[in-house]
Coordinates of C-alpha atoms in Angstrom, one line a residue:
X1495 CA -36.4 -18.2 12.8
X1496 CA -33.2 -16.1 14.2
X1497 CA -31.7 -17.0 17.1
X1498 CA -29.0 -16.6 19.3
X1499 CA -26.5 -18.9 19.5
X1500 CA -24.6 -19.8 22.8
X1501 CA -21.7 -17.8 21.9
X1502 CA -23.6 -14.9 20.7
X1503 CA -25.4 -14.4 23.9
X1504 CA -22.2 -14.2 25.6
X1505 CA -20.9 -12.0 22.8
X1506 CA -23.8 -9.7 23.2
X1507 CA -24.6 -10.1 27.1
X1508 CA -24.1 -6.3 27.7
X1509 CA -26.7 -5.5 24.8
X1510 CA -29.0 -8.2 26.6
X1511 CA -28.8 -6.9 29.9
X1512 CA -30.3 -3.2 29.0
X1513 CA -33.7 -3.6 29.3
X1514 CA -34.8 -1.2 26.7
X1515 CA -32.8 -3.2 24.0
X1516 CA -32.8 -6.9 24.8
X1517 CA -33.2 -9.7 22.8
X1518 CA -35.5 -8.7 20.3
X1519 CA -33.4 -5.5 19.5
X1520 CA -30.5 -7.6 19.1
X1521 CA -32.2 -10.0 16.5
X1522 CA -32.9 -7.1 14.5
X1523 CA -29.1 -6.1 14.3
X1524 CA -28.5 -9.7 13.6
X1525 CA -30.7 -9.5 10.9
X1526 CA -29.8 -6.3 9.2
X1527 CA -27.7 -5.5 6.2
X1528 CA -25.6 -2.1 6.7
X1529 CA -23.3 -0.6 3.6
X1530 CA -20.4 1.4 4.6
X1531 CA -19.1 3.6 1.4
X1532 CA -15.6 4.9 2.8
X1533 CA -13.6 2.9 5.4
X1534 CA -11.0 5.5 6.3
X1535 CA -11.9 7.9 8.9
X1536 CA -15.2 7.8 9.5
X1537 CA -16.0 4.7 8.2
X1538 CA -12.8 2.7 10.4
X1539 CA -14.6 3.4 14.0
X1540 CA -18.0 3.2 12.3
X1541 CA -17.2 -0.3 10.7
X1542 CA -15.7 -1.2 14.4
X1543 CA -18.7 -0.8 16.4
X1544 CA -21.3 -2.1 13.8
X1545 CA -19.2 -5.4 13.7
X1546 CA -19.1 -5.7 17.4
X1547 CA -22.7 -4.9 18.0
X1548 CA -23.3 -8.0 15.7
X1549 CA -24.9 -6.5 12.4
X1550 CA -25.3 -9.6 10.4
X1551 CA -24.3 -8.0 7.2
X1552 CA -21.8 -5.2 6.4
X1553 CA -20.7 -4.6 3.1
X1554 CA -17.1 -2.1 3.0
X1555 CA -17.2 0.0 -0.6
X1556 CA -13.8 1.6 -0.4
X1557 CA -11.4 1.6 -3.7
X1558 CA -8.9 3.2 -2.3
X1559 CA -5.1 1.9 -0.6
X1560 CA -3.8 2.7 2.4
X1561 CA -1.2 5.5 3.2
X1562 CA 1.1 5.9 5.8
X1563 CA -1.1 9.6 6.3
X1564 CA -4.3 7.8 7.3
X1565 CA -3.1 6.0 9.8
X1566 CA -3.1 9.3 12.3
X1567 CA -6.8 8.5 12.2
X1568 CA -8.1 5.6 10.3
X1569 CA -7.6 2.9 12.7
X1570 CA -8.8 0.3 11.3
X1571 CA -5.4 -0.2 9.8
X1572 CA -1.8 -0.9 10.5
X1573 CA 1.6 -0.3 8.9
X1574 CA 1.0 -3.8 7.4
X1575 CA -1.6 -2.6 5.3
X1576 CA -0.2 0.2 3.5
X1577 CA -0.2 0.1 0.0
X1578 CA -3.2 -2.4 0.2
X1579 CA -7.3 -1.8 -0.7
X1580 CA -8.7 -0.5 1.8
X1581 CA -12.0 -2.9 1.7
X1582 CA -10.4 -5.8 1.3
X1583 CA -8.0 -5.1 4.4
X1584 CA -11.2 -3.8 6.7
X1585 CA -12.8 -7.5 5.7
X1586 CA -9.6 -9.0 7.6
X1587 CA -9.5 -7.3 10.5
X1588 CA -13.3 -7.1 10.8
X1589 CA -12.9 -11.1 10.5
X1590 CA -10.9 -11.6 13.1
X1591 CA -13.5 -9.0 15.5
X1592 CA -16.6 -10.8 15.0
X1593 CA -16.3 -14.0 13.1
X1594 CA -20.0 -14.4 13.3
X1595 CA -20.8 -11.6 10.5
X1596 CA -21.4 -11.8 6.8
X1597 CA -18.5 -9.0 5.3
X1598 CA -18.7 -8.4 2.1
X1599 CA -15.9 -6.1 0.6
X1600 CA -16.6 -3.8 -2.6
X1601 CA -13.2 -2.4 -3.3
X1602 CA -14.0 0.0 -6.1
X1603 CA -15.2 3.6 -6.2
X1604 CA -19.1 4.1 -6.4
X1605 CA -20.3 5.8 -9.7
X1606 CA -23.6 6.4 -11.6
X1607 CA -23.1 3.2 -13.2
X1608 CA -22.9 1.0 -10.2
X1609 CA -24.3 2.5 -7.3
X1610 CA -27.7 1.3 -7.6
X1611 CA -26.6 -2.3 -7.8
X1612 CA -24.2 -2.7 -4.8
X1613 CA -26.7 0.0 -2.3
X1614 CA -30.0 -2.1 -3.7
X1615 CA -29.9 -5.0 -0.8
X1616 CA -29.2 -2.8 2.5
X1617 CA -30.9 -1.7 4.6
X1618 CA -29.3 1.4 6.2
X1619 CA -26.3 3.3 3.9
X1620 CA -23.6 5.0 6.0
X1621 CA -21.9 7.9 4.2
X1622 CA -17.8 8.1 5.2
X1623 CA -16.7 9.5 2.5
X1624 CA -15.1 12.7 1.8
X1625 CA -15.5 14.4 -1.2
X1626 CA -19.2 16.3 -2.5
X1627 CA -19.7 14.1 -6.0
X1628 CA -20.1 10.9 -3.7
X1629 CA -22.0 12.3 -1.2
X1630 CA -24.8 14.0 -3.9
X1631 CA -24.5 10.3 -5.7
X1632 CA -25.1 8.1 -2.6
X1633 CA -28.2 10.5 -1.4
X1634 CA -29.2 10.5 -5.0
X1635 CA -29.1 6.6 -5.3
X1636 CA -30.9 6.4 -1.7
X1637 CA -33.7 8.5 -3.0
X1638 CA -34.3 6.2 -5.8
X1639 CA -33.9 2.8 -3.5
X1640 CA -35.8 4.2 -0.6
X1641 CA -33.1 3.5 1.6
X1642 CA -32.4 5.7 4.5
X1643 CA -28.6 7.8 5.0
X1644 CA -26.6 8.5 7.6
X1645 CA -24.3 11.1 6.8
X1646 CA -21.2 12.6 8.2
X1647 CA -18.2 15.0 7.6
X1648 CA -15.2 16.3 9.5
X1649 CA -12.9 19.5 8.8
X1650 CA -10.2 20.4 11.7
X1651 CA -11.9 20.4 14.9
X1652 CA -15.6 20.6 13.3
X1653 CA -18.3 17.5 12.6
X1654 CA -21.5 17.1 11.1
X1655 CA -23.6 14.5 11.4
X1656 CA -27.3 13.5 9.9
X1657 CA -29.8 11.1 8.9
X1658 CA -31.3 11.3 5.4
X1659 CA -34.5 9.8 3.6
X1660 CA -35.7 7.8 6.8
X1661 CA -39.0 6.5 6.4
X1662 CA -41.6 8.8 8.8
X1663 CA -44.5 7.5 10.6
X1664 CA -46.7 8.9 7.6
X1665 CA -45.2 6.6 5.3
X1666 CA -43.2 9.8 3.9
X1667 CA -39.0 10.5 3.9
X1668 CA -37.7 12.5 5.8
X1669 CA -35.2 15.3 4.0
X1670 CA -32.2 14.5 2.0
X1671 CA -28.6 15.7 1.4
X1672 CA -30.4 18.1 -1.6
X1673 CA -32.7 20.1 1.1
X1674 CA -29.7 20.7 3.5
X1675 CA -27.2 21.5 0.5
X1676 CA -29.3 22.1 -2.6
X1677 CA -26.4 23.0 -4.4
X1678 CA -22.7 22.0 -3.9
X1679 CA -20.1 24.5 -3.0
X1680 CA -17.6 26.1 -6.0
X1681 CA -14.8 23.0 -5.8
X1682 CA -12.2 25.8 -5.2
X1683 CA -14.0 27.4 -1.8
X1684 CA -14.0 24.2 0.1
X1685 CA -10.5 23.1 1.6
X1686 CA -10.5 19.4 2.1
X1687 CA -9.1 17.5 5.2
X1688 CA -5.7 17.3 3.2
X1689 CA -5.4 21.0 3.1
X1690 CA -7.0 22.4 6.2
X1691 CA -6.1 19.2 8.7
X1692 CA -8.4 17.3 11.1
X1693 CA -7.9 16.5 14.6
X1694 CA -7.2 12.7 14.3
X1695 CA -9.9 11.9 17.1
X1696 CA -12.7 13.3 15.4
X1697 CA -13.5 11.3 12.5
X1698 CA -13.9 8.4 15.9
X1699 CA -16.3 10.4 17.6
X1700 CA -18.3 11.3 14.5
X1701 CA -17.7 7.6 13.2
X1702 CA -19.0 6.7 16.3
X1703 CA -21.7 8.9 15.9
X1704 CA -22.9 7.7 12.7
X1705 CA -22.9 4.1 14.2
X1706 CA -25.2 5.0 16.5
X1707 CA -27.5 6.5 14.4
X1708 CA -27.7 3.4 12.0
X1709 CA -28.6 0.8 15.5
X1710 CA -31.0 3.5 16.3
X1711 CA -32.5 3.1 12.5
X1712 CA -32.5 -0.8 12.8
X1713 CA -33.7 -1.3 16.1
X1714 CA -36.1 1.9 16.2
X1715 CA -34.6 3.2 19.7
X1716 CA -34.2 6.2 20.3
X1717 CA -34.9 9.6 18.0
X1718 CA -32.6 9.7 15.0
X1719 CA -31.3 13.2 13.7
X1720 CA -33.9 13.2 10.7
X1721 CA -34.4 16.7 9.5
X1722 CA -31.4 17.6 12.1
X1723 CA -27.8 18.1 11.6
X1724 CA -25.8 18.0 14.7
X1725 CA -22.7 20.0 14.6
X1726 CA -19.6 19.0 16.9
X1727 CA -16.8 21.1 18.0
X1728 CA -14.3 19.1 19.2
X1729 CA -13.0 22.3 21.0
X1730 CA -15.7 23.0 23.7
X1731 CA -17.1 19.5 23.2
X1732 CA -20.4 21.4 22.4
X1733 CA -23.0 19.8 20.2
X1734 CA -25.5 22.2 18.2
X1735 CA -28.6 20.8 16.7
X1736 CA -29.9 22.7 13.6
X1737 CA -33.4 21.7 12.2
X1738 CA -33.9 22.0 8.2
X1739 CA -37.1 21.0 6.1
X1740 CA -37.8 19.1 3.0
X1741 CA -37.3 21.3 -0.1
X1742 CA -38.3 19.4 -3.1
X1743 CA -39.4 22.3 -5.0
X1744 CA -35.8 23.2 -5.8
X1745 CA -34.8 19.9 -7.3
X1746 CA -35.9 16.6 -8.9
X1747 CA -34.5 13.0 -8.4
X1748 CA -35.0 11.1 -11.4
X1749 CA -32.0 9.1 -12.3
X1750 CA -28.3 9.2 -11.3
X1751 CA -26.2 12.0 -13.6
X1752 CA -22.5 12.8 -13.9
X1753 CA -21.8 13.9 -10.1
X1754 CA -18.1 15.4 -11.0
X1755 CA -19.8 17.7 -13.5
X1756 CA -22.4 18.2 -10.9
X1757 CA -20.0 20.2 -8.4
X1758 CA -18.1 21.7 -11.4
X1759 CA -14.9 19.0 -11.3
X1760 CA -15.1 18.5 -15.1
X1761 CA -14.2 22.2 -16.0
X1762 CA -11.0 21.5 -14.0
X1763 CA -10.1 18.7 -15.4
X1764 CA -7.1 18.7 -18.4
X1765 CA -8.3 17.8 -21.9
X1766 CA -5.8 19.7 -23.9
X1767 CA -1.9 20.8 -23.0
X1768 CA -2.1 23.9 -24.9
X1769 CA -1.0 27.1 -23.7
X1770 CA -4.0 29.0 -25.5
X1771 CA -6.7 27.2 -23.2
X1772 CA -5.6 28.8 -20.1
X1773 CA -9.3 27.8 -18.6
X1774 CA -7.7 24.2 -18.8
X1775 CA -5.3 23.6 -15.9
X1776 CA -2.3 21.8 -17.8
X1777 CA -0.7 19.0 -16.0
X1778 CA 2.2 17.0 -16.2
X1779 CA 2.8 12.8 -15.1
X1780 CA 5.6 12.2 -12.9
X1781 CA 7.1 10.1 -15.6
X1782 CA 7.2 13.4 -17.5
X1783 CA 8.8 15.2 -15.0
X1784 CA 11.5 12.5 -14.4
X1785 CA 12.7 13.0 -18.0
X1786 CA 12.5 16.7 -17.6
X1787 CA 14.8 16.0 -14.2
X1788 CA 17.1 13.4 -15.9
X1789 CA 17.3 15.8 -19.3
X1790 CA 18.9 18.4 -17.6
X1791 CA 16.2 21.0 -18.8
X1792 CA 16.1 24.3 -17.4
X1793 CA 12.7 24.2 -15.4
X1794 CA 11.3 25.4 -12.4
X1795 CA 10.2 22.9 -9.8
X1796 CA 7.8 24.2 -6.6
X1797 CA 6.7 22.8 -3.5
X1798 CA 3.7 24.1 -2.4
X1799 CA 3.5 21.6 0.8
X1800 CA 4.4 22.7 4.6
X1801 CA 7.6 22.7 5.6
X1802 CA 7.4 19.7 7.7
X1803 CA 5.9 17.8 5.0
X1804 CA 9.3 18.7 2.7
X1805 CA 11.4 17.4 5.6
X1806 CA 9.6 14.1 5.5
X1807 CA 10.4 14.2 1.6
X1808 CA 11.1 16.3 -1.3
X1809 CA 11.9 16.3 -4.7
X1810 CA 14.3 18.8 -4.2
X1811 CA 11.9 21.8 -5.3
X1812 CA 11.6 25.2 -4.2
X1813 CA 9.0 25.5 -1.0
X1814 CA 6.8 28.2 -1.1
X1815 CA 3.8 26.8 0.7
X1816 CA 0.1 27.9 -0.4
X1817 CA -0.5 30.0 2.2
X1818 CA 2.7 32.2 1.2
X1819 CA 1.8 31.9 -2.8
X1820 CA 0.5 35.5 -2.7
X1821 CA 3.4 37.2 -1.4
X1822 CA 5.8 35.3 -3.5
X1823 CA 4.4 35.6 -7.3
X1824 CA 7.6 37.4 -8.2
X1825 CA 9.5 34.0 -7.3
X1826 CA 7.4 32.4 -10.3
X1827 CA 9.5 32.3 -13.2
X1828 CA 7.6 33.8 -16.3
X1829 CA 10.1 32.6 -19.2
X1830 CA 10.2 28.7 -18.6
X1831 CA 8.1 25.9 -17.8
X1832 CA 7.3 25.8 -14.0
X1833 CA 6.0 22.6 -12.7
X1834 CA 4.2 23.0 -9.3
X1835 CA 3.5 20.1 -6.7
X1836 CA 2.2 19.0 -3.8
X1837 CA 1.2 16.2 -2.3
X1838 CA -1.6 14.5 -4.2
X1839 CA -2.2 17.2 -7.0
X1840 CA -4.9 19.1 -5.0
X1841 CA -3.5 22.0 -3.6
X1842 CA -1.4 22.5 -6.2
X1843 CA -3.9 22.4 -8.9
X1844 CA -5.3 24.9 -6.8
X1845 CA -2.3 27.3 -6.9
X1846 CA -1.8 27.2 -10.6
X1847 CA -5.3 28.0 -11.2
X1848 CA -5.0 30.9 -8.8
X1849 CA -1.8 31.8 -10.8
X1850 CA -3.3 31.8 -13.8
X1851 CA -6.5 33.8 -13.1
X1852 CA -4.9 36.5 -10.9
X1853 CA -1.4 36.8 -12.9
X1854 CA -1.8 35.8 -16.1
X1855 CA 0.4 32.7 -16.0
X1856 CA 0.5 30.9 -19.0
X1857 CA 3.9 28.5 -18.4
X1858 CA 2.2 26.2 -14.9
X1859 CA 1.8 22.5 -14.9
X1860 CA 0.6 20.7 -12.0
X1861 CA 2.2 17.4 -11.0
X1862 CA -0.4 15.2 -11.3
X1863 CA -0.8 12.8 -8.3
X1864 CA 2.0 14.9 -6.4
X1865 CA 4.8 13.5 -4.9
X1866 CA 2.2 10.3 -3.9
X1867 CA 2.6 9.5 -7.6
X1868 CA 6.1 9.9 -7.3
X1869 CA 6.7 7.7 -4.6
X1870 CA 4.1 4.9 -6.0
X1871 CA 5.6 5.1 -9.5
X1872 CA 9.0 6.5 -9.7
X1873 CA 10.7 6.1 -6.7
X1874 CA 9.1 3.2 -3.9
X1875 CA 11.6 3.5 -1.2
X1876 CA 10.2 7.2 -0.7
X1877 CA 7.7 7.7 2.3
X1878 CA 5.4 10.5 1.9
X1879 CA 3.5 11.6 5.1

C-alpha cells in the first residue's frame, strides 16, 4: 500500500491541509507518471511545479541543448547549462528540488519511430513543444494509446491551454488537437517565437496552467479544460475560454505518419543545389561559407536579423532586417552568389523563398543553421543572443 513518509508529510503539508485535496489526492500524485515533452519555456515551469507537487514519476523529453537566448524564459537552466542537453540538465536541477521522485530524461527528439514507445508508460502527457509536426505527433500518439494530452502554446503576449483526449464519464474520449486544428497552417504563414518574440514571463504562466491541468486530471479535482481552449492575454490579463467539439468525420487516426510532410515542411527542404530547381531552397553550410570567405570569393552576405541581434554578434554581413527586405530588393545582387542568414536559418529561409517567388531571384543561398551554427562549429568564442 502506498503511503507518505514522515519527510513527505512535512514536504506536502500544505496540500494535506487542503480539505478538498488531502492525503488521498497526494497519494494519487505519488503514484502518477507524467511525461513532459519539451523542457523549454513551457516545460520548465510545468516540470518545476509537478516535481514540487510530488508527481511520483516525471519523464522529460527534449533533444535540444541549452542556448543563452533560452535563459530569458526557460527558468530551469543557468549559464552553466549552456551547450548541455535540456532533458539531462532538467533532471539534475529537479533532483535537487525533490530527490524523492523518479526522473527519467529522454535526450532525443520524439519521432513517429519512437513516440509510442516513450509515451506508453505514462498516465498524462504535457505538450511543451513549439512546432506543428510534434504537436500533431503527440496528439495522434496519445489518441492511439488512450492518453490525455495537456496542450499549451505561446506567442508574443498570448498563450493557449487545453486538454485533449480525456476520458469522459461515458467512457468516450474528449476532442483532440485535430478537432481544434484539423489542418496545419502553411509553414510560411505562422511566425515562431524566434521571429515574432515572446514575453519571457508568459511561458511561466501558461506552463503553470498546464501543470494545474495535469494535477486536476490525476486527482479528479475541478473541471479540466477538455473541449475548451483557454486564451490568456498577458497585456490585459484576460482569459477567454472558447468551446469546441469533436469533428471526427474530418480525419482518421490509425497510425503515426510523416508529420513534417503532413505539415508541409518537406517541400521546403533542400534536396538539390541546382539553380534550375527554384522550388527547392538552396542552402550553404557554415563550413562552405568560411571557405568562401577565406578564398576571397566575390559574394554578398546579408544578415536579416534585427539591429540589436547584429550588434551582439555578426559575420560582417550587410544588415537588412527581415521587415525591410521588401523595400530593399534593389540592394540584393543578381549577378553573384548571395548568402542570406539569420540566427537559426528560419527567417533567412523564409526570405530566400519570398525573394525567389516574388522577385525571381536564382542566386540566393540560405545559411543552414544560421549564425548559431557558425558559433557552434566555426567560432565557439562567439556569443549569439
